[in-house]
Short mmCIF file of C-alpha atoms in Angstrom, two decimals:
data_model
loop_
_atom_site.label_atom_id
_atom_site.label_comp_id
_atom_site.label_asym_id
_atom_site.label_seq_id
_atom_site.Cartn_x
_atom_site.Cartn_y
_atom_site.Cartn_z
CA MET I 1 69.21 -100.06 13.32
CA VAL I 2 69.58 -100.05 16.92
CA THR I 3 66.62 -98.94 19.30
CA GLY I 4 68.09 -96.30 21.87
CA LEU I 5 67.67 -96.30 25.36
CA ILE I 6 66.40 -92.73 25.40
CA GLY I 7 63.72 -93.25 22.99
CA ARG I 8 62.40 -96.24 24.81
CA SER I 9 62.41 -94.22 28.22
CA ALA I 10 60.36 -91.26 26.69
CA GLY I 11 58.02 -93.62 24.86
CA ARG I 12 57.32 -95.38 28.11
CA LEU I 13 56.38 -92.26 29.61
CA LEU I 14 54.40 -90.63 26.86
CA ILE I 15 52.34 -93.38 25.27
CA PRO I 16 49.71 -93.74 27.97
CA PHE I 17 48.88 -90.06 28.14
CA ILE I 18 48.71 -90.03 24.25
CA PHE I 19 46.02 -92.93 24.41
CA ILE I 20 44.14 -91.13 27.02
CA PHE I 21 44.19 -87.60 25.01
CA GLY I 22 42.81 -89.62 21.99
CA PHE I 23 40.04 -91.13 23.61
CA TYR I 24 39.19 -87.96 25.12
CA VAL I 25 38.94 -86.30 21.70
CA VAL I 26 36.75 -89.04 20.51
CA ALA I 27 34.44 -89.11 23.59
CA HIS I 28 33.81 -85.34 23.50
CA GLY I 29 33.28 -85.06 19.90
CA HIS I 30 29.84 -83.49 19.96
CA ILE I 31 30.82 -80.90 22.75
CA SER I 32 34.25 -79.75 21.79
CA PRO I 33 36.23 -79.63 18.53
CA GLY I 34 37.46 -82.95 17.37
CA GLY I 35 35.56 -86.12 16.53
CA GLY I 36 36.12 -89.67 15.42
CA PHE I 37 38.69 -89.32 12.68
CA GLN I 38 40.81 -87.03 14.65
CA GLY I 39 40.87 -89.13 17.67
CA GLY I 40 41.41 -92.19 15.86
CA ALA I 41 44.43 -90.57 14.24
CA VAL I 42 45.75 -89.54 17.55
CA ILE I 43 45.50 -93.16 19.03
CA ALA I 44 47.24 -94.52 16.05
CA THR I 45 49.75 -91.88 16.74
CA GLY I 46 50.36 -93.82 19.97
CA VAL I 47 50.67 -97.15 18.09
CA ALA I 48 53.20 -95.68 15.91
CA LEU I 49 55.28 -94.58 18.92
CA VAL I 50 55.10 -98.13 20.46
CA LEU I 51 56.32 -99.27 17.00
CA VAL I 52 59.20 -96.88 17.17
CA CYS I 53 60.31 -97.59 20.50
CA TYR I 54 60.63 -101.46 20.60
CA TYR I 55 61.51 -104.00 18.25
CA TYR I 56 58.93 -105.68 15.84
CA ARG I 57 59.41 -109.27 17.38
CA GLU I 58 58.99 -107.92 20.66
CA CYS I 59 55.78 -105.87 19.69
CA MET I 60 54.24 -109.12 18.13
CA GLU I 61 54.93 -111.10 21.07
CA ASN I 62 53.81 -108.56 23.86
CA PHE I 63 51.56 -106.00 22.14
CA ILE I 64 48.32 -106.64 20.31
CA GLU I 65 48.55 -108.64 17.05
CA ALA I 66 47.67 -107.58 13.77
CA LYS I 67 44.53 -109.82 13.63
CA ASN I 68 42.96 -108.17 16.47
CA PHE I 69 43.71 -104.68 14.75
CA LYS I 70 41.59 -105.95 11.86
CA LEU I 71 38.95 -107.00 13.91
CA ILE I 72 38.65 -103.82 15.74
CA GLU I 73 38.56 -101.90 12.31
CA SER I 74 35.84 -104.18 10.88
CA ALA I 75 33.63 -104.00 14.30
CA GLY I 76 34.15 -100.27 13.90
CA LEU I 77 32.46 -100.03 10.38
CA ILE I 78 29.77 -102.70 11.28
CA LEU I 79 28.78 -100.79 14.30
CA PHE I 80 28.49 -97.83 12.30
CA ILE I 81 26.19 -99.42 9.47
CA CYS I 82 24.03 -101.07 12.13
CA THR I 83 23.31 -98.08 14.34
CA ALA I 84 22.13 -96.38 10.83
CA LEU I 85 19.92 -99.24 10.03
CA ALA I 86 18.47 -99.37 13.72
CA GLY I 87 17.06 -95.87 12.80
CA LEU I 88 15.44 -97.34 9.74
CA VAL I 89 13.89 -100.22 11.97
CA LEU I 90 12.97 -98.28 14.98
CA ALA I 91 12.13 -94.98 13.38
CA SER I 92 11.28 -93.56 10.17
CA SER I 93 14.48 -93.19 7.92
CA PHE I 94 18.08 -94.27 7.40
CA PHE I 95 20.42 -92.10 9.88
CA PHE I 96 17.33 -90.98 11.78
CA ASN I 97 18.31 -89.94 15.38
CA TRP I 98 16.38 -92.32 17.20
CA LEU I 99 18.20 -91.94 20.65
CA ASN I 100 17.90 -88.19 20.78
CA ALA I 101 15.66 -86.91 23.89
CA SER I 102 14.40 -90.41 24.48
CA GLY I 103 15.61 -90.55 28.22
CA GLY I 104 17.75 -93.76 27.64
CA LEU I 105 21.51 -93.92 26.50
CA PHE I 106 22.52 -90.43 25.51
CA GLY I 107 19.15 -89.11 25.69
CA ASN I 108 19.06 -86.15 28.04
CA PRO I 109 17.02 -83.22 27.22
CA VAL I 110 19.08 -80.45 25.77
CA GLU I 111 19.16 -76.63 27.33
CA TYR I 112 18.83 -74.26 24.28
CA GLY I 113 20.97 -71.70 23.90
CA VAL I 114 24.55 -70.92 24.87
CA ASN I 115 25.92 -73.31 27.35
CA ALA I 116 28.64 -75.71 28.42
CA GLY I 117 26.70 -78.86 27.33
CA ASP I 118 26.10 -82.32 28.89
CA LEU I 119 28.13 -85.47 28.01
CA PHE I 120 24.82 -87.44 27.62
CA THR I 121 22.96 -85.78 25.03
CA ALA I 122 22.70 -85.81 21.23
CA GLY I 123 21.37 -89.07 20.49
CA ILE I 124 23.16 -91.65 18.17
CA ILE I 125 26.06 -89.09 17.42
CA PRO I 126 28.44 -90.10 20.23
CA VAL I 127 27.93 -93.77 19.15
CA LEU I 128 28.83 -92.76 15.48
CA ASN I 129 31.67 -91.05 16.92
CA PHE I 130 33.05 -94.09 18.89
CA ALA I 131 32.46 -96.38 15.92
CA VAL I 132 34.40 -94.12 13.35
CA GLY I 133 37.04 -93.58 16.05
CA ILE I 134 37.89 -97.45 16.59
CA GLU I 135 37.62 -97.85 12.68
CA VAL I 136 40.31 -95.27 11.97
CA PHE I 137 42.47 -96.38 14.82
CA GLY I 138 42.43 -99.75 13.72
CA GLY I 139 43.03 -99.08 9.96
CA LEU I 140 45.84 -96.75 10.41
CA SER I 141 47.38 -99.27 12.93
CA VAL I 142 47.22 -102.16 10.42
CA VAL I 143 48.85 -100.09 7.75
CA LEU I 144 51.91 -99.23 10.10
CA LEU I 145 52.09 -103.04 11.30
CA TYR I 146 52.26 -104.05 7.64
CA MET I 147 55.02 -101.52 6.87
CA PHE I 148 57.05 -102.45 9.97
CA ALA I 149 56.95 -106.00 8.87
CA GLY I 150 59.06 -105.24 5.68
CA LEU I 151 61.93 -103.69 7.91
CA LYS I 152 65.01 -105.72 8.76
CA GLU I 153 64.80 -105.30 12.52
CA SER I 154 63.18 -108.33 13.96
CA SER I 155 64.74 -108.77 17.35
CA ALA I 156 67.77 -107.47 19.53
CA LYS I 157 69.63 -110.67 19.32
CA GLU I 158 69.51 -110.67 15.39
CA ASP I 159 70.36 -106.89 15.63
CA GLU I 160 73.52 -107.60 17.80
CA SER I 161 74.72 -110.36 15.42
CA GLU I 162 74.31 -108.09 12.45
CA THR I 163 76.26 -105.16 14.10
CA VAL I 164 79.02 -107.46 15.28
CA SER I 165 79.50 -109.22 11.83
CA PHE I 166 79.72 -105.72 10.28
CA ALA I 167 82.48 -104.60 12.49
CA GLN I 168 84.45 -107.90 12.12
CA THR I 169 84.24 -107.24 8.20
CA GLU I 170 85.45 -103.61 8.89
CA ASP I 171 88.34 -104.81 10.79
CA GLU I 172 89.35 -107.41 8.26
CA SER I 173 89.41 -105.13 5.55
CA MET M 1 56.56 -84.12 -34.22
CA ALA M 2 54.80 -81.02 -35.39
CA ARG M 3 56.47 -77.56 -34.55
CA CYS M 4 54.31 -75.27 -32.37
CA SER M 5 53.67 -72.25 -34.65
CA VAL M 6 53.12 -69.85 -31.43
CA PRO M 7 56.08 -68.65 -29.64
CA PRO M 8 56.34 -69.67 -25.99
CA LYS M 9 56.52 -66.30 -24.55
CA LEU M 10 53.32 -65.39 -26.25
CA THR M 11 51.79 -68.72 -24.95
CA ILE M 12 52.62 -67.82 -21.34
CA PHE M 13 51.34 -64.38 -21.89
CA LEU M 14 48.11 -65.79 -23.19
CA ILE M 15 47.71 -68.20 -20.33
CA ILE M 16 48.31 -65.55 -17.72
CA ALA M 17 45.83 -63.01 -19.70
CA VAL M 18 42.96 -65.66 -19.62
CA THR M 19 43.49 -66.52 -16.17
CA LEU M 20 43.29 -63.02 -15.24
CA ILE M 21 40.07 -62.34 -17.08
CA LEU M 22 38.41 -65.28 -15.68
CA LEU M 23 39.25 -64.29 -12.27
CA LEU M 24 37.88 -60.64 -12.67
CA PRO M 25 34.53 -61.49 -10.78
CA ALA M 26 36.25 -62.93 -7.77
CA PHE M 27 37.92 -59.38 -7.14
CA GLY M 28 34.52 -57.86 -6.40
CA LEU M 29 33.67 -60.16 -3.64
CA SER M 30 33.93 -59.27 0.12
CA PHE M 31 35.07 -61.79 2.44
CA GLY M 32 32.49 -63.09 5.08
CA HIS M 33 29.39 -61.53 3.27
CA PRO M 34 27.87 -64.06 0.97
CA LEU M 35 25.04 -63.27 -1.29
CA THR M 36 22.74 -65.85 0.14
CA SER M 37 22.98 -67.40 3.37
CA ASN M 38 19.69 -69.37 3.66
CA THR M 39 21.13 -73.00 4.59
CA ASP M 40 23.76 -71.51 6.96
CA GLN M 41 21.07 -69.60 9.14
CA TYR M 42 18.77 -72.77 9.07
CA TYR M 43 21.78 -74.68 10.50
CA ILE M 44 22.73 -72.23 12.93
CA ASP M 45 19.15 -71.83 14.23
CA HIS M 46 17.88 -75.56 14.19
CA THR M 47 20.95 -77.60 15.00
CA GLN M 48 20.36 -77.82 18.75
CA VAL M 49 16.58 -78.57 18.34
CA ASP M 50 17.00 -80.81 15.71
CA THR M 51 19.79 -83.20 17.01
CA GLY M 52 20.65 -82.28 20.49
CA SER M 53 24.38 -81.43 19.89
CA ASN M 54 26.17 -78.58 20.83
CA ASN M 55 28.61 -78.66 18.23
CA ALA M 56 27.32 -77.76 15.01
CA VAL M 57 30.03 -79.10 12.99
CA THR M 58 29.75 -82.67 14.36
CA ALA M 59 26.07 -82.44 14.09
CA ILE M 60 26.46 -81.56 10.31
CA VAL M 61 28.97 -84.35 9.83
CA PHE M 62 27.07 -87.17 11.65
CA ASP M 63 23.46 -86.19 11.19
CA PHE M 64 22.70 -83.88 8.39
CA ARG M 65 25.31 -85.24 6.00
CA GLY M 66 25.49 -88.98 7.44
CA PHE M 67 25.97 -90.54 3.84
CA ASP M 68 29.15 -88.63 3.39
CA THR M 69 30.56 -90.01 6.57
CA LEU M 70 29.60 -93.44 5.93
CA GLY M 71 31.22 -93.01 2.34
CA GLU M 72 34.32 -91.70 4.11
CA ALA M 73 34.48 -94.70 6.45
CA THR M 74 34.28 -97.31 3.63
CA VAL M 75 36.64 -95.67 1.27
CA LEU M 76 39.16 -95.92 4.40
CA PHE M 77 38.30 -99.41 4.98
CA ILE M 78 38.94 -100.38 1.58
CA ALA M 79 42.16 -98.35 1.18
CA VAL M 80 43.31 -100.54 4.38
CA LEU M 81 42.46 -103.61 2.52
CA GLY M 82 44.31 -102.83 -0.55
CA VAL M 83 47.41 -101.92 1.68
CA SER M 84 47.01 -105.36 3.27
CA MET M 85 46.85 -107.16 0.17
CA PHE M 86 49.99 -105.46 -1.28
CA PHE M 87 52.01 -106.14 1.76
CA ARG M 88 51.26 -109.83 2.31
CA ARG M 89 53.96 -112.12 3.03
CA ARG M 90 54.81 -114.88 0.53
CA HIS M 91 55.22 -118.13 2.46
#
C-alpha cells in the first residue's frame, strides 16, 4: 500500500479547516445546533485523515503520541465529573448550574425571548460541552491509532523494499 | 427433533395478522398533536429562565438530564479502554 501524492496534498490543504470547524461546533454548542459529541467526532475525522495521508511511523514521530491522546480523554472525563461536583460543593445539588448569571466566566445575564444569543452565557453548559468534546476526540483517536498499528505499513523505506521484492519475484516467475 | 404441527404459510399469516391487530391503535393517531404536552410546554417556557441557554436541546442534554450525559461519557470511556486492551502489543 503506497500513500499517494494526491491524497497527501489534499490532506495537507484540508486538515486545519477540519480541526477549526470541529472546535467551532464544540464552542457554539449552546447557541447553534451541535455540541460536545458531534464536535469531537468531527475533530476525530481530522485525525483519521492525518493517519490516512501519512505512514504510521511518520505519524508517531511527528504527530501527537497515543499516550497523550489517552491523557486528553481522561482529562475530559475528570473535568466533566469535577464540574458537576463543584455544583454539589458550592451550591445546592449535583449538576447544579452554579455559573449561571453570576457575572464571572460564562455568567452574562440572558435576554429573554427570541434573540441571536451571547457566547458568554449559559453557565456550566459550555464547560461540560468542552469536556465531552475533548473526551470523544481523544477516545476515537485512540481507537483509530490502535487499529492503524495493526496494519503492515510502517514506513516509506519498508514499503519500497516490499514492493521491489514483490516485483522481482514476479519477474523471476 | 419434533416436527411443527402448524404449516409454515399459516404461521406467516398468523404473525402478520397479530402484528396488524396490535398496530390498530397506532393508525388513529395524528402526527404532531400528542394527547398531553405538559413537559414539552414546561421546557419551551422555562429553559431560558432556568439555564440561560438559547439552545433548548443542549439545555436538556447537559442540564435537565445531566446524569444521562455522564453515563454516555463513561460508557464511551470504558469502550475505548476495552479496545485498547484488545489491541495491545505483545512484546
